Short mmCIF file of C-alpha atoms and ligand atoms in Angstrom, two decimals:
data_model
loop_
_atom_site.label_atom_id
_atom_site.label_comp_id
_atom_site.label_asym_id
_atom_site.label_seq_id
_atom_site.Cartn_x
_atom_site.Cartn_y
_atom_site.Cartn_z
CA MET A 1119 38.58 72.65 105.59
CA SER A 1120 41.66 74.79 105.17
CA ALA A 1121 41.87 76.99 102.09
CA SER A 1122 45.53 76.36 101.41
CA GLU A 1123 45.46 72.57 101.38
CA ILE A 1124 45.65 70.87 98.01
CA ARG A 1125 42.48 69.04 97.14
CA GLU A 1126 42.73 65.99 94.92
CA VAL A 1127 39.92 64.27 93.03
CA ARG A 1128 40.46 61.06 91.07
CA VAL A 1129 38.73 60.47 87.77
CA GLU A 1130 38.34 56.70 87.67
CA LEU A 1131 38.61 55.45 84.10
CA GLY A 1132 40.65 52.27 84.40
CA GLU A 1133 44.00 52.69 82.71
CA ARG A 1134 43.01 56.24 81.71
CA SER A 1135 42.43 57.33 85.34
CA TYR A 1136 43.93 60.62 86.47
CA SER A 1137 44.03 63.17 89.26
CA VAL A 1138 42.61 66.65 89.39
CA ARG A 1139 44.54 68.85 91.82
CA ILE A 1140 43.05 72.04 93.17
CA GLY A 1141 44.84 74.66 95.25
CA PRO A 1142 46.40 78.11 95.40
CA GLY A 1143 49.82 78.56 93.80
CA ILE A 1144 50.12 74.98 92.55
CA LEU A 1145 51.22 76.07 89.08
CA ASP A 1146 54.68 76.43 90.67
CA GLY A 1147 54.81 72.66 91.11
CA ILE A 1148 53.70 71.76 87.58
CA GLY A 1149 57.18 70.65 86.51
CA GLU A 1150 57.56 68.05 89.26
CA ALA A 1151 53.98 66.86 88.88
CA VAL A 1152 54.34 66.35 85.13
CA ARG A 1153 57.82 64.84 85.40
CA THR A 1154 56.57 61.95 87.50
CA LEU A 1155 53.86 61.13 84.96
CA CYS A 1156 55.56 61.94 81.66
CA PRO A 1157 59.34 61.61 81.71
CA ALA A 1158 60.62 63.06 78.41
CA PRO A 1159 63.35 65.46 77.33
CA ASN A 1160 60.97 68.18 76.22
CA ALA A 1161 57.51 69.60 76.84
CA ALA A 1162 55.30 72.23 75.23
CA VAL A 1163 52.95 74.71 76.86
CA VAL A 1164 50.06 76.04 74.78
CA THR A 1165 48.44 79.22 76.06
CA ASP A 1166 46.56 82.26 74.77
CA SER A 1167 47.46 85.92 74.43
CA ASN A 1168 45.73 86.87 77.72
CA VAL A 1169 46.90 84.01 79.91
CA GLY A 1170 50.43 83.66 78.50
CA PRO A 1171 51.74 87.04 79.67
CA LEU A 1172 50.33 86.38 83.16
CA TYR A 1173 51.32 82.78 83.84
CA ALA A 1174 53.47 81.19 81.11
CA ASP A 1175 56.79 82.21 82.74
CA GLN A 1176 55.74 80.57 86.00
CA ALA A 1177 54.83 77.31 84.25
CA LEU A 1178 57.94 77.32 82.05
CA ALA A 1179 60.24 78.01 85.01
CA SER A 1180 58.78 75.07 86.91
CA LEU A 1181 59.09 72.76 83.89
CA ARG A 1182 62.72 73.80 83.30
CA GLN A 1183 63.49 73.36 86.97
CA ALA A 1184 62.21 69.79 86.62
CA GLY A 1185 64.63 69.22 83.73
CA TYR A 1186 62.44 69.75 80.67
CA GLU A 1187 63.44 71.63 77.59
CA ALA A 1188 60.21 73.64 77.69
CA HIS A 1189 58.63 75.40 74.72
CA CYS A 1190 55.72 77.80 74.71
CA VAL A 1191 53.22 78.49 71.94
CA THR A 1192 50.74 81.34 72.25
CA VAL A 1193 47.50 81.53 70.24
CA PRO A 1194 45.24 84.61 70.05
CA ALA A 1195 42.66 84.72 72.88
CA GLY A 1196 39.06 84.07 71.89
CA ASP A 1197 37.06 81.09 70.62
CA GLY A 1198 38.13 81.93 67.04
CA SER A 1199 41.41 80.16 67.87
CA LYS A 1200 39.57 76.87 68.35
CA SER A 1201 40.01 76.16 64.65
CA LEU A 1202 41.66 73.67 62.30
CA ASP A 1203 43.87 76.56 61.07
CA GLN A 1204 45.17 77.14 64.57
CA ALA A 1205 45.57 73.39 65.13
CA ALA A 1206 47.69 73.25 61.95
CA LYS A 1207 49.92 76.01 63.31
CA LEU A 1208 50.31 74.08 66.52
CA TYR A 1209 51.34 70.95 64.59
CA ASP A 1210 54.06 73.07 62.95
CA ALA A 1211 55.20 74.22 66.38
CA MET A 1212 55.17 70.61 67.67
CA ALA A 1213 57.39 69.56 64.78
CA ALA A 1214 59.77 72.48 65.39
CA ALA A 1215 59.94 71.67 69.12
CA ARG A 1216 60.56 67.98 68.28
CA ILE A 1217 57.63 66.92 70.44
CA GLU A 1218 57.80 63.13 70.50
CA ARG A 1219 55.51 60.36 71.73
CA ARG A 1220 56.31 60.82 75.42
CA SER A 1221 56.53 64.63 75.47
CA PRO A 1222 53.69 66.28 77.38
CA LEU A 1223 51.52 68.95 75.82
CA ILE A 1224 50.30 71.29 78.51
CA ALA A 1225 47.23 73.51 78.08
CA LEU A 1226 47.52 76.68 80.14
CA GLY A 1227 44.29 78.67 79.94
CA GLY A 1228 40.52 78.41 79.85
CA GLY A 1229 38.25 76.03 77.97
CA MET A 1230 39.31 77.37 74.58
CA VAL A 1231 42.99 76.54 75.12
CA GLY A 1232 42.07 73.23 76.78
CA ASP A 1233 39.82 72.06 73.93
CA LEU A 1234 42.30 73.11 71.21
CA THR A 1235 45.38 71.71 72.95
CA GLY A 1236 43.58 68.48 73.81
CA PHE A 1237 42.61 68.02 70.18
CA VAL A 1238 46.20 68.59 69.04
CA ALA A 1239 47.49 66.24 71.78
CA ALA A 1240 45.00 63.57 70.66
CA THR A 1241 46.10 63.76 67.04
CA TRP A 1242 49.81 64.67 67.02
CA LEU A 1243 51.70 61.38 66.57
CA ARG A 1244 48.32 59.67 67.21
CA GLY A 1245 48.41 60.94 70.77
CA VAL A 1246 50.93 62.52 73.12
CA PRO A 1247 50.44 62.99 76.90
CA PHE A 1248 48.02 65.83 77.63
CA VAL A 1249 47.97 67.95 80.80
CA GLN A 1250 45.43 70.63 81.66
CA CYS A 1251 46.31 73.71 83.71
CA SER A 1252 42.90 75.32 83.68
CA THR A 1253 42.56 78.98 84.59
CA THR A 1254 38.85 79.85 84.32
CA ILE A 1255 35.81 78.89 86.35
CA GLU A 1256 34.20 77.43 83.21
CA ALA A 1257 37.19 75.18 82.57
CA ASN A 1258 37.67 74.20 86.21
CA VAL A 1259 34.02 73.41 86.79
CA ASP A 1260 33.40 71.73 83.45
CA ALA A 1261 35.77 71.66 80.47
CA ALA A 1262 39.07 70.51 82.00
CA THR A 1263 37.74 67.21 83.35
CA GLY A 1264 36.15 64.62 81.11
CA GLY A 1265 38.23 64.32 77.99
CA LYS A 1266 36.12 66.10 75.39
CA THR A 1267 38.44 67.92 73.04
CA ALA A 1268 37.44 69.79 69.89
CA VAL A 1269 37.87 72.60 67.43
CA ASN A 1270 35.04 74.49 65.77
CA HIS A 1271 33.96 74.19 62.14
CA PRO A 1272 32.12 76.81 60.05
CA ALA A 1273 29.10 74.47 60.25
CA GLY A 1274 29.06 74.61 64.04
CA LYS A 1275 30.91 74.63 67.33
CA ASN A 1276 32.96 71.63 68.51
CA LEU A 1277 32.17 69.59 65.39
CA VAL A 1278 35.71 68.23 64.92
CA GLY A 1279 37.04 66.51 68.00
CA ALA A 1280 38.05 63.46 69.96
CA PHE A 1281 37.54 61.92 73.36
CA TYR A 1282 41.00 62.18 74.84
CA GLN A 1283 41.62 62.19 78.58
CA PRO A 1284 44.33 64.28 80.20
CA ARG A 1285 47.01 62.61 82.35
CA LEU A 1286 46.65 65.29 85.00
CA VAL A 1287 44.57 68.39 85.66
CA VAL A 1288 45.98 71.24 87.73
CA MET A 1289 43.70 74.03 88.92
CA ASP A 1290 45.71 76.83 90.48
CA THR A 1291 43.00 78.83 92.23
CA SER A 1292 45.29 81.88 92.50
CA THR A 1293 45.02 82.35 88.73
CA LEU A 1294 41.29 83.07 89.07
CA ASP A 1295 42.03 86.49 90.58
CA THR A 1296 42.94 87.93 87.18
CA LEU A 1297 39.86 86.58 85.44
CA GLU A 1298 37.40 89.23 84.24
CA ASP A 1299 34.39 89.46 86.50
CA ARG A 1300 32.04 88.60 83.64
CA ASP A 1301 33.97 85.40 82.87
CA PHE A 1302 34.11 84.49 86.56
CA ARG A 1303 30.33 84.80 86.92
CA ALA A 1304 29.59 83.04 83.63
CA GLY A 1305 31.41 79.90 84.79
CA LEU A 1306 29.21 79.73 87.88
CA ALA A 1307 26.23 78.78 85.69
CA GLU A 1308 27.77 75.32 85.15
CA SER A 1309 28.24 74.96 88.91
CA VAL A 1310 24.56 75.73 89.49
CA LYS A 1311 23.83 73.17 86.76
CA HIS A 1312 25.84 70.47 88.54
CA GLY A 1313 24.00 71.15 91.81
CA ALA A 1314 20.64 71.12 90.06
CA ILE A 1315 21.18 67.81 88.26
CA ARG A 1316 23.12 65.82 90.86
CA ASP A 1317 23.23 67.26 94.36
CA THR A 1318 20.46 69.18 96.08
CA ALA A 1319 22.67 69.99 99.10
CA PHE A 1320 25.29 71.47 96.79
CA PHE A 1321 22.59 73.53 95.08
CA ALA A 1322 21.59 74.90 98.48
CA TRP A 1323 25.27 75.47 99.37
CA HIS A 1324 25.43 77.95 96.47
CA GLU A 1325 22.45 79.83 97.88
CA SER A 1326 24.18 80.27 101.24
CA HIS A 1327 27.61 81.10 99.76
CA VAL A 1328 26.88 83.70 97.09
CA GLU A 1329 28.93 86.37 98.83
CA PRO A 1330 32.08 84.36 99.63
CA ILE A 1331 32.04 82.90 96.11
CA LEU A 1332 31.75 86.30 94.44
CA ALA A 1333 34.43 87.65 96.81
CA HIS A 1334 36.76 84.84 95.58
CA GLU A 1335 37.22 83.60 99.16
CA PRO A 1336 39.80 80.82 98.84
CA ALA A 1337 37.95 78.27 100.99
CA ALA A 1338 34.68 78.84 99.13
CA LEU A 1339 36.41 78.57 95.75
CA ALA A 1340 38.23 75.39 96.71
CA ASP A 1341 34.97 73.84 97.99
CA LEU A 1342 33.15 74.91 94.83
CA LEU A 1343 35.75 73.49 92.45
CA GLU A 1344 36.25 70.27 94.40
CA ARG A 1345 32.54 69.42 94.48
CA ASN A 1346 32.10 70.27 90.80
CA VAL A 1347 35.01 68.07 89.80
CA GLN A 1348 33.65 65.23 91.94
CA ILE A 1349 30.27 65.49 90.23
CA LYS A 1350 31.72 65.73 86.73
CA ALA A 1351 34.19 62.90 87.44
CA ALA A 1352 31.42 60.58 88.65
CA VAL A 1353 29.28 61.21 85.58
CA VAL A 1354 32.24 60.78 83.21
CA ALA A 1355 33.41 57.63 85.01
CA ALA A 1356 29.94 56.13 84.52
CA ASP A 1357 29.68 57.14 80.86
CA GLU A 1358 32.94 58.33 79.32
CA ARG A 1359 31.66 58.61 75.74
CA GLU A 1360 28.18 59.95 76.30
CA ALA A 1361 26.28 56.76 75.54
CA GLY A 1362 23.76 57.58 78.27
CA LEU A 1363 24.17 59.28 81.64
CA ARG A 1364 26.60 61.96 80.45
CA ALA A 1365 23.73 63.56 78.51
CA ILE A 1366 22.38 64.97 81.80
CA LEU A 1367 25.26 67.47 81.68
CA ASN A 1368 23.35 69.11 78.82
CA PHE A 1369 20.75 70.50 81.21
CA GLY A 1370 20.00 74.05 80.03
CA HIS A 1371 22.20 73.60 76.96
CA THR A 1372 19.59 72.83 74.28
CA ILE A 1373 17.95 76.25 74.49
CA GLY A 1374 21.27 77.71 75.73
CA HIS A 1375 23.11 76.73 72.55
CA ALA A 1376 20.32 78.23 70.42
CA VAL A 1377 20.61 81.52 72.33
CA GLU A 1378 24.42 81.39 72.04
CA SER A 1379 24.21 81.06 68.28
CA LEU A 1380 21.49 83.73 67.86
CA MET A 1381 23.55 86.12 70.03
CA HIS A 1382 26.45 85.48 67.61
CA TYR A 1383 28.59 84.32 70.55
CA GLU A 1384 28.57 87.81 72.07
CA TRP A 1385 27.30 86.29 75.29
CA ARG A 1386 29.50 83.99 77.34
CA HIS A 1387 28.62 80.29 77.14
CA GLY A 1388 27.65 80.26 80.84
CA GLU A 1389 25.33 83.22 80.37
CA CYS A 1390 23.49 81.32 77.63
CA VAL A 1391 23.33 78.22 79.81
CA ALA A 1392 21.83 80.34 82.62
CA VAL A 1393 18.90 81.53 80.47
CA GLY A 1394 18.65 78.05 78.96
CA MET A 1395 18.20 76.53 82.43
CA VAL A 1396 15.59 79.12 83.37
CA ALA A 1397 13.66 78.50 80.13
CA VAL A 1398 13.70 74.72 80.49
CA ALA A 1399 12.68 75.03 84.13
CA ARG A 1400 9.64 77.10 83.08
CA LEU A 1401 8.88 74.49 80.44
CA ALA A 1402 9.07 71.73 83.06
CA VAL A 1403 6.78 73.65 85.43
CA ARG A 1404 4.14 74.00 82.67
CA ARG A 1405 4.33 70.27 81.98
CA GLY A 1406 3.95 69.48 85.68
CA LEU A 1407 7.52 68.13 85.81
CA MET A 1408 9.03 70.65 88.22
CA ALA A 1409 7.68 72.65 91.15
CA ASP A 1410 7.21 76.35 90.47
CA ALA A 1411 9.08 77.13 93.70
CA ASP A 1412 12.17 75.22 92.45
CA ALA A 1413 12.17 77.08 89.13
CA GLU A 1414 11.99 80.33 91.11
CA ARG A 1415 14.86 79.23 93.39
CA MET A 1416 17.03 78.56 90.37
CA THR A 1417 16.21 81.90 88.78
CA THR A 1418 16.91 83.75 92.03
CA LEU A 1419 20.27 82.01 92.47
CA LEU A 1420 21.43 82.71 88.92
CA ARG A 1421 20.37 86.33 89.31
CA ALA A 1422 22.32 86.57 92.58
CA PHE A 1423 25.43 85.51 90.63
CA GLY A 1424 24.73 88.35 88.19
CA LEU A 1425 23.77 85.99 85.39
CA PRO A 1426 21.07 86.74 82.83
CA THR A 1427 17.74 85.03 83.42
CA GLU A 1428 15.84 86.52 80.48
CA ILE A 1429 16.21 85.86 76.77
CA PRO A 1430 16.80 89.15 74.91
CA ALA A 1431 13.56 90.50 73.39
CA ARG A 1432 15.06 90.67 69.91
CA LEU A 1433 15.49 86.89 69.68
CA ALA A 1434 12.43 85.33 68.04
CA ALA A 1435 10.97 82.27 69.76
CA GLU A 1436 10.60 80.64 66.32
CA ASP A 1437 14.35 80.93 65.68
CA ILE A 1438 15.10 79.31 69.02
CA VAL A 1439 12.71 76.43 68.25
CA ARG A 1440 14.41 75.96 64.87
CA LEU A 1441 17.91 75.99 66.35
CA THR A 1442 17.15 73.49 69.11
CA LYS A 1443 16.62 70.98 66.29
CA MET A 1444 20.12 71.61 64.98
CA ASP A 1445 21.79 70.74 68.27
CA LYS A 1446 24.27 67.95 67.68
CA LYS A 1447 22.62 65.92 70.41
CA VAL A 1448 19.39 65.50 68.43
CA ALA A 1449 18.73 61.75 68.12
CA ALA A 1450 16.66 60.55 65.15
CA GLY A 1451 15.18 64.00 64.61
CA ARG A 1452 13.90 64.28 68.19
CA VAL A 1453 15.24 66.88 70.55
CA ARG A 1454 16.00 65.38 73.91
CA PHE A 1455 15.49 67.67 76.84
CA VAL A 1456 17.07 67.16 80.22
CA LEU A 1457 14.60 68.14 82.94
CA VAL A 1458 15.09 68.40 86.69
CA PRO A 1459 11.92 67.24 88.44
CA ARG A 1460 13.61 67.78 91.81
CA PHE A 1461 17.08 69.16 92.52
CA GLY A 1462 19.54 66.29 92.31
CA GLU A 1463 17.38 64.29 89.87
CA THR A 1464 17.00 64.33 86.10
CA VAL A 1465 14.68 62.90 83.46
CA LEU A 1466 15.30 62.84 79.71
CA ARG A 1467 12.24 63.69 77.61
CA ASP A 1468 11.88 63.54 73.85
CA ASP A 1469 8.19 64.45 73.83
CA ILE A 1470 8.69 68.20 74.20
CA THR A 1471 6.73 69.95 71.45
CA ASP A 1472 7.58 73.10 69.51
CA ALA A 1473 4.68 74.77 71.30
CA ASP A 1474 6.20 73.83 74.69
CA ILE A 1475 9.51 75.43 73.70
CA ARG A 1476 7.81 78.49 72.20
CA THR A 1477 5.71 79.09 75.32
CA ALA A 1478 8.71 78.66 77.64
CA VAL A 1479 10.81 81.06 75.56
CA GLU A 1480 8.02 83.66 75.51
CA GLU A 1481 7.73 83.30 79.27
CA VAL A 1482 11.40 84.14 79.89
CA ARG A 1483 11.85 86.66 77.11
CA ALA A 1484 12.64 90.19 78.23
CA ALA A 1485 9.75 92.64 77.69
CA SER A 1486 11.88 95.02 75.60
N1 LIG B 2597 35.48 70.15 76.68
C1 LIG B 2597 34.41 70.38 77.39
O1 LIG B 2597 33.83 69.48 77.99
C2 LIG B 2597 33.91 71.78 77.49
C3 LIG B 2597 32.96 72.11 78.46
C4 LIG B 2597 32.56 73.44 78.58
C5 LIG B 2597 33.09 74.40 77.72
N2 LIG B 2597 34.00 74.04 76.78
C6 LIG B 2597 34.61 75.02 75.88
O2 LIG B 2597 35.31 75.96 76.68
C7 LIG B 2597 35.32 77.22 76.01
C8 LIG B 2597 34.86 78.28 76.99
O3 LIG B 2597 35.73 78.25 78.10
P1 LIG B 2597 36.15 79.57 78.86
O4 LIG B 2597 34.94 80.29 79.31
O5 LIG B 2597 37.17 79.17 79.84
O6 LIG B 2597 36.73 80.46 77.67
P2 LIG B 2597 38.19 80.98 77.30
O7 LIG B 2597 39.20 79.92 77.39
O8 LIG B 2597 38.04 81.68 76.00
O9 LIG B 2597 38.50 82.05 78.45
C9 LIG B 2597 37.69 83.20 78.60
C10 LIG B 2597 38.57 84.47 78.60
O10 LIG B 2597 39.33 84.53 79.79
C11 LIG B 2597 40.73 84.70 79.50
N3 LIG B 2597 41.42 84.06 80.61
C12 LIG B 2597 41.49 82.73 80.87
N4 LIG B 2597 42.05 82.51 82.07
C13 LIG B 2597 42.38 83.73 82.58
C14 LIG B 2597 42.97 84.16 83.79
N5 LIG B 2597 43.27 83.29 84.77
N6 LIG B 2597 43.17 85.49 83.97
C15 LIG B 2597 42.79 86.36 83.00
N7 LIG B 2597 42.19 86.03 81.86
C16 LIG B 2597 41.98 84.72 81.64
C17 LIG B 2597 40.89 84.10 78.15
O11 LIG B 2597 42.01 84.60 77.48
C18 LIG B 2597 39.58 84.51 77.46
O12 LIG B 2597 39.67 85.83 77.02
C19 LIG B 2597 34.43 77.09 74.80
O13 LIG B 2597 35.23 76.88 73.67
C20 LIG B 2597 33.61 75.85 75.11
O14 LIG B 2597 33.18 75.18 73.94
C21 LIG B 2597 34.42 72.75 76.66
ZN1 LIG B 2598 28.33 74.18 79.13
#
């Protein structure tokens, strides 16, 4: 497969179907691509204070070239901008830019910008066309495809949101070169997750491509993103609103979210998912629901990507147990755990006891 070709994955959702395009430099063609789907006099790009200075001019130039009156709104970088306050400011900007029913709202950035912009697109005028130009591994592998949009609430992350699918997703792989190494690696946790839950060959592909992936080799990156989008698209197409299958995407997230909260969001989401997957793998091994060798393979792979595989010693197991019960995916008071009995397969279990969680956490907690 050539590195420079544009890869295209379709997300099949009936009348809400859309394409995900992956390739180097494709942000230059955003204007034409959007024009075909959303003819309107004007368009707005929403970006953050890190991504805007790097890529907003490129996106705006392409949109103007395609005939749009293009506006740009920049929010401060960081998950703190995923708020109702920031959404309100964006509504003001939409009004000032006279964004109307057909005008596209284009998210240019990582998962934060995508979730916030998607939420505003879902609610402004009861819905305007939404386009994702995702610029992080986390967003490309996970957030940009699937239509979950949200802002945070003081009571918890992502509590105010909507299912709202984009019309188009554009992943310009060249933008990944400016991503901080820590963010780049963190996003790889979700890729390992996709391999673990859906595709054993893809899991093994990671093991044999650690170096080219970490070296940002274009062909390896394109392969990685394409396969992840295919996996996410298939799960979302089967269960758009998380009535069933989509829950498997939460593998590693129940304990991961608890760690994320106890670390006061100082760790990247993917880092928390990495330790969450290791912990739940240990739990599964103890319950006879996963082979010890597979749990070890997963730990070794995450470590090779420079991801944490131990829960910091200062986090109490009791606090993690308590927080797993507050996960928004708790059904009727029971925490549902996604387990991977074999790579590529999942089982959902709601018979995991506090003692199981405590033991698993103790097992993967750093010594000091
Ligand atoms: N909707 C979903 O299904 C879904 C799935 C997973 C995660 N998320 C959400 O995504 C967010 C995390 O995503 P993220 O890790 O992309 O975070 P992010 O958007 O905050 O980006 C991480 C950092 O990288 C910077 N950045 C982004 N692209 C860059 C680039 N190309 N070059 C240089 N810097 C760049 C950002 O400014 C930020 O500082 C969270 O809010 C999470 O809840 C949503
Ligand atoms: Zn995640």
